[in-house]
């Protein structure tokens, strides 16, 4: 009996569900938010977008990983890096090292897939990687597969 009375008392001052929804809609309209709650991105989402959208830095990190793990070649500092947005969520860079090696780097920020390819000592190799970025902006690459190429 006591619980029932407590429950009824507790909910007696609560506005009706329709009234709550109207109040919420009014709040969002007054604050320029059309009908939906805007959520703040998580720390990892912020770190991910900052790192991925710094095309030059991301391409250097990807090139360094590709050369070290798949080509067994030390990274020669970049002489030039030319980057473009290849489409929605896609980036593409051409990195030329000081020794003249050209490495083409592509990644998609929606799928977290990256591709690096180069011809070194007349041997062309492209490799696809899945990548992730932690809250501290550290990037981890996991090899998907590599294949021979004839041109970058």
mmCIF file of C-alpha atoms in Angstrom:
data_model
loop_
_atom_site.group_PDB
_atom_site.id
_atom_site.type_symbol
_atom_site.label_atom_id
_atom_site.label_comp_id
_atom_site.label_asym_id
_atom_site.label_seq_id
_atom_site.Cartn_x
_atom_site.Cartn_y
_atom_site.Cartn_z
ATOM 1 C CA UNK A 1 0.000 0.000 0.000
ATOM 2 C CA UNK A 2 2.729 2.456 0.906
ATOM 3 C CA UNK A 3 4.611 1.812 -2.350
ATOM 4 C CA UNK A 4 1.505 2.421 -4.375
ATOM 5 C CA UNK A 5 0.896 5.756 -2.665
ATOM 6 C CA UNK A 6 4.548 6.767 -3.088
ATOM 7 C CA UNK A 7 4.494 5.916 -6.778
ATOM 8 C CA UNK A 8 1.302 7.896 -7.333
ATOM 9 C CA UNK A 9 2.638 10.910 -5.423
ATOM 10 C CA UNK A 10 5.969 10.830 -7.214
ATOM 11 C CA UNK A 11 4.380 10.877 -10.668
ATOM 12 C CA UNK A 12 1.553 13.275 -9.888
ATOM 13 C CA UNK A 13 3.662 16.378 -10.671
ATOM 14 C CA UNK A 14 5.155 14.950 -13.845
ATOM 15 C CA UNK A 15 3.935 16.642 -17.054
ATOM 16 C CA UNK A 16 2.125 14.490 -19.573
ATOM 17 C CA UNK A 17 4.300 12.810 -22.220
ATOM 18 C CA UNK A 18 2.946 15.046 -25.003
ATOM 19 C CA UNK A 19 3.743 18.145 -22.954
ATOM 20 C CA UNK A 20 7.335 16.937 -22.396
ATOM 21 C CA UNK A 21 7.844 16.384 -26.121
ATOM 22 C CA UNK A 22 6.406 19.834 -26.918
ATOM 23 C CA UNK A 23 8.740 21.461 -24.372
ATOM 24 C CA UNK A 24 11.742 19.636 -25.847
ATOM 25 C CA UNK A 25 10.803 20.648 -29.407
ATOM 26 C CA UNK A 26 10.377 24.271 -28.299
ATOM 27 C CA UNK A 27 13.803 24.240 -26.622
ATOM 28 C CA UNK A 28 15.518 22.899 -29.754
ATOM 29 C CA UNK A 29 13.709 25.346 -32.033
ATOM 30 C CA UNK A 30 14.605 28.304 -29.822
ATOM 31 C CA UNK A 31 18.240 27.246 -29.807
ATOM 32 C CA UNK A 32 18.485 26.691 -33.553
ATOM 33 C CA UNK A 33 18.488 22.905 -33.391
ATOM 34 C CA UNK A 34 15.786 21.586 -35.746
ATOM 35 C CA UNK A 35 14.048 18.737 -33.967
ATOM 36 C CA UNK A 36 17.021 16.607 -32.958
ATOM 37 C CA UNK A 37 19.539 16.359 -30.169
ATOM 38 C CA UNK A 38 23.063 17.171 -31.264
ATOM 39 C CA UNK A 39 25.605 14.911 -29.636
ATOM 40 C CA UNK A 40 29.213 15.810 -29.040
ATOM 41 C CA UNK A 41 31.679 13.461 -30.749
ATOM 42 C CA UNK A 42 33.610 11.162 -28.447
ATOM 43 C CA UNK A 43 37.287 11.820 -27.774
ATOM 44 C CA UNK A 44 38.264 8.987 -30.115
ATOM 45 C CA UNK A 45 36.070 10.370 -32.905
ATOM 46 C CA UNK A 46 37.683 13.795 -32.495
ATOM 47 C CA UNK A 47 41.199 12.295 -32.500
ATOM 48 C CA UNK A 48 40.341 10.194 -35.527
ATOM 49 C CA UNK A 49 39.028 13.088 -37.578
ATOM 50 C CA UNK A 50 41.960 15.350 -36.663
ATOM 51 C CA UNK A 51 44.578 12.780 -37.632
ATOM 52 C CA UNK A 52 42.797 11.555 -40.770
ATOM 53 C CA UNK A 53 42.112 15.064 -42.010
ATOM 54 C CA UNK A 54 45.739 16.165 -41.654
ATOM 55 C CA UNK A 55 46.497 14.587 -45.023
ATOM 56 C CA UNK A 56 50.227 15.202 -45.039
ATOM 57 C CA UNK A 57 50.792 13.751 -41.560
ATOM 58 C CA UNK A 58 48.545 10.748 -42.179
ATOM 59 C CA UNK A 59 50.253 9.997 -45.511
ATOM 60 C CA UNK A 60 53.706 10.114 -43.906
ATOM 61 C CA UNK A 61 52.598 7.752 -41.105
ATOM 62 C CA UNK A 62 51.045 5.361 -43.657
ATOM 63 C CA UNK A 63 54.117 5.506 -45.940
ATOM 64 C CA UNK A 64 56.457 4.874 -43.023
ATOM 65 C CA UNK A 65 54.408 1.820 -41.973
ATOM 66 C CA UNK A 66 54.147 0.444 -45.532
ATOM 67 C CA UNK A 67 57.865 0.772 -46.233
ATOM 68 C CA UNK A 68 58.917 -0.732 -42.903
ATOM 69 C CA UNK A 69 56.491 -3.658 -42.784
ATOM 70 C CA UNK A 70 55.854 -4.637 -46.397
ATOM 71 C CA UNK A 71 58.894 -3.409 -48.322
ATOM 72 C CA UNK A 72 61.611 -3.741 -45.674
ATOM 73 C CA UNK A 73 62.924 -0.329 -46.693
ATOM 74 C CA UNK A 74 63.814 2.467 -44.267
ATOM 75 C CA UNK A 75 61.738 5.613 -44.590
ATOM 76 C CA UNK A 76 63.579 8.298 -46.483
ATOM 77 C CA UNK A 77 62.210 11.717 -45.449
ATOM 78 C CA UNK A 78 59.582 13.154 -47.739
ATOM 79 C CA UNK A 79 60.750 15.725 -50.225
ATOM 80 C CA UNK A 80 57.254 16.583 -51.427
ATOM 81 C CA UNK A 81 53.754 15.518 -50.515
ATOM 82 C CA UNK A 82 50.842 16.443 -52.763
ATOM 83 C CA UNK A 83 47.402 15.646 -51.411
ATOM 84 C CA UNK A 84 43.828 16.005 -52.596
ATOM 85 C CA UNK A 85 40.364 15.060 -51.425
ATOM 86 C CA UNK A 86 39.530 12.252 -53.847
ATOM 87 C CA UNK A 87 35.833 12.324 -52.951
ATOM 88 C CA UNK A 88 33.564 12.210 -49.945
ATOM 89 C CA UNK A 89 35.527 10.673 -47.044
ATOM 90 C CA UNK A 90 38.409 9.780 -49.400
ATOM 91 C CA UNK A 91 41.909 11.212 -49.472
ATOM 92 C CA UNK A 92 44.825 10.676 -51.809
ATOM 93 C CA UNK A 93 48.468 11.751 -51.564
ATOM 94 C CA UNK A 94 51.573 11.314 -53.659
ATOM 95 C CA UNK A 95 54.649 11.345 -51.469
ATOM 96 C CA UNK A 96 58.070 11.612 -53.111
ATOM 97 C CA UNK A 97 61.037 10.820 -50.878
ATOM 98 C CA UNK A 98 64.393 12.584 -51.026
ATOM 99 C CA UNK A 99 65.827 9.585 -52.883
ATOM 100 C CA UNK A 100 63.092 9.884 -55.545
ATOM 101 C CA UNK A 101 60.782 7.013 -54.556
ATOM 102 C CA UNK A 102 57.125 7.834 -55.274
ATOM 103 C CA UNK A 103 54.516 6.360 -52.959
ATOM 104 C CA UNK A 104 50.810 6.744 -53.649
ATOM 105 C CA UNK A 105 48.655 6.712 -50.529
ATOM 106 C CA UNK A 106 44.867 6.564 -50.339
ATOM 107 C CA UNK A 107 42.469 6.211 -47.430
ATOM 108 C CA UNK A 108 38.773 6.378 -46.690
ATOM 109 C CA UNK A 109 37.729 7.908 -43.372
ATOM 110 C CA UNK A 110 34.346 6.157 -43.375
ATOM 111 C CA UNK A 111 35.620 2.600 -43.898
ATOM 112 C CA UNK A 112 39.046 3.095 -42.237
ATOM 113 C CA UNK A 113 40.725 1.373 -45.187
ATOM 114 C CA UNK A 114 44.063 2.625 -46.517
ATOM 115 C CA UNK A 115 46.149 1.633 -49.538
ATOM 116 C CA UNK A 116 49.823 2.327 -50.099
ATOM 117 C CA UNK A 117 51.624 1.509 -53.329
ATOM 118 C CA UNK A 118 55.049 2.043 -54.806
ATOM 119 C CA UNK A 119 57.503 0.667 -57.318
ATOM 120 C CA UNK A 120 60.852 0.048 -55.670
ATOM 121 C CA UNK A 121 63.760 -1.624 -57.518
ATOM 122 C CA UNK A 122 61.441 -2.342 -60.477
ATOM 123 C CA UNK A 123 59.025 -4.229 -58.210
ATOM 124 C CA UNK A 124 55.533 -2.785 -57.798
ATOM 125 C CA UNK A 125 53.506 -3.637 -54.734
ATOM 126 C CA UNK A 126 50.243 -2.253 -53.368
ATOM 127 C CA UNK A 127 48.960 -3.130 -49.913
ATOM 128 C CA UNK A 128 45.598 -2.562 -48.255
ATOM 129 C CA UNK A 129 45.324 -1.932 -44.534
ATOM 130 C CA UNK A 130 42.528 -1.557 -42.028
ATOM 131 C CA UNK A 131 43.404 1.188 -39.570
ATOM 132 C CA UNK A 132 42.192 2.439 -36.211
ATOM 133 C CA UNK A 133 43.010 5.527 -34.189
ATOM 134 C CA UNK A 134 42.988 5.578 -30.398
ATOM 135 C CA UNK A 135 42.112 8.494 -28.084
ATOM 136 C CA UNK A 136 45.767 9.611 -28.116
ATOM 137 C CA UNK A 137 45.825 9.827 -31.944
ATOM 138 C CA UNK A 138 48.005 6.712 -32.290
ATOM 139 C CA UNK A 139 47.297 4.870 -35.535
ATOM 140 C CA UNK A 140 47.367 1.070 -35.798
ATOM 141 C CA UNK A 141 47.427 -0.656 -39.183
ATOM 142 C CA UNK A 142 46.384 -4.244 -39.895
ATOM 143 C CA UNK A 143 47.360 -5.713 -43.240
ATOM 144 C CA UNK A 144 44.442 -6.871 -45.376
ATOM 145 C CA UNK A 145 46.468 -8.020 -48.392
ATOM 146 C CA UNK A 146 49.133 -6.998 -50.899
ATOM 147 C CA UNK A 147 49.195 -7.415 -54.678
ATOM 148 C CA UNK A 148 51.628 -6.766 -57.506
ATOM 149 C CA UNK A 149 51.228 -3.609 -59.558
ATOM 150 C CA UNK A 150 52.868 -2.211 -62.681
ATOM 151 C CA UNK A 151 52.129 1.471 -62.213
ATOM 152 C CA UNK A 152 51.206 3.734 -59.308
#
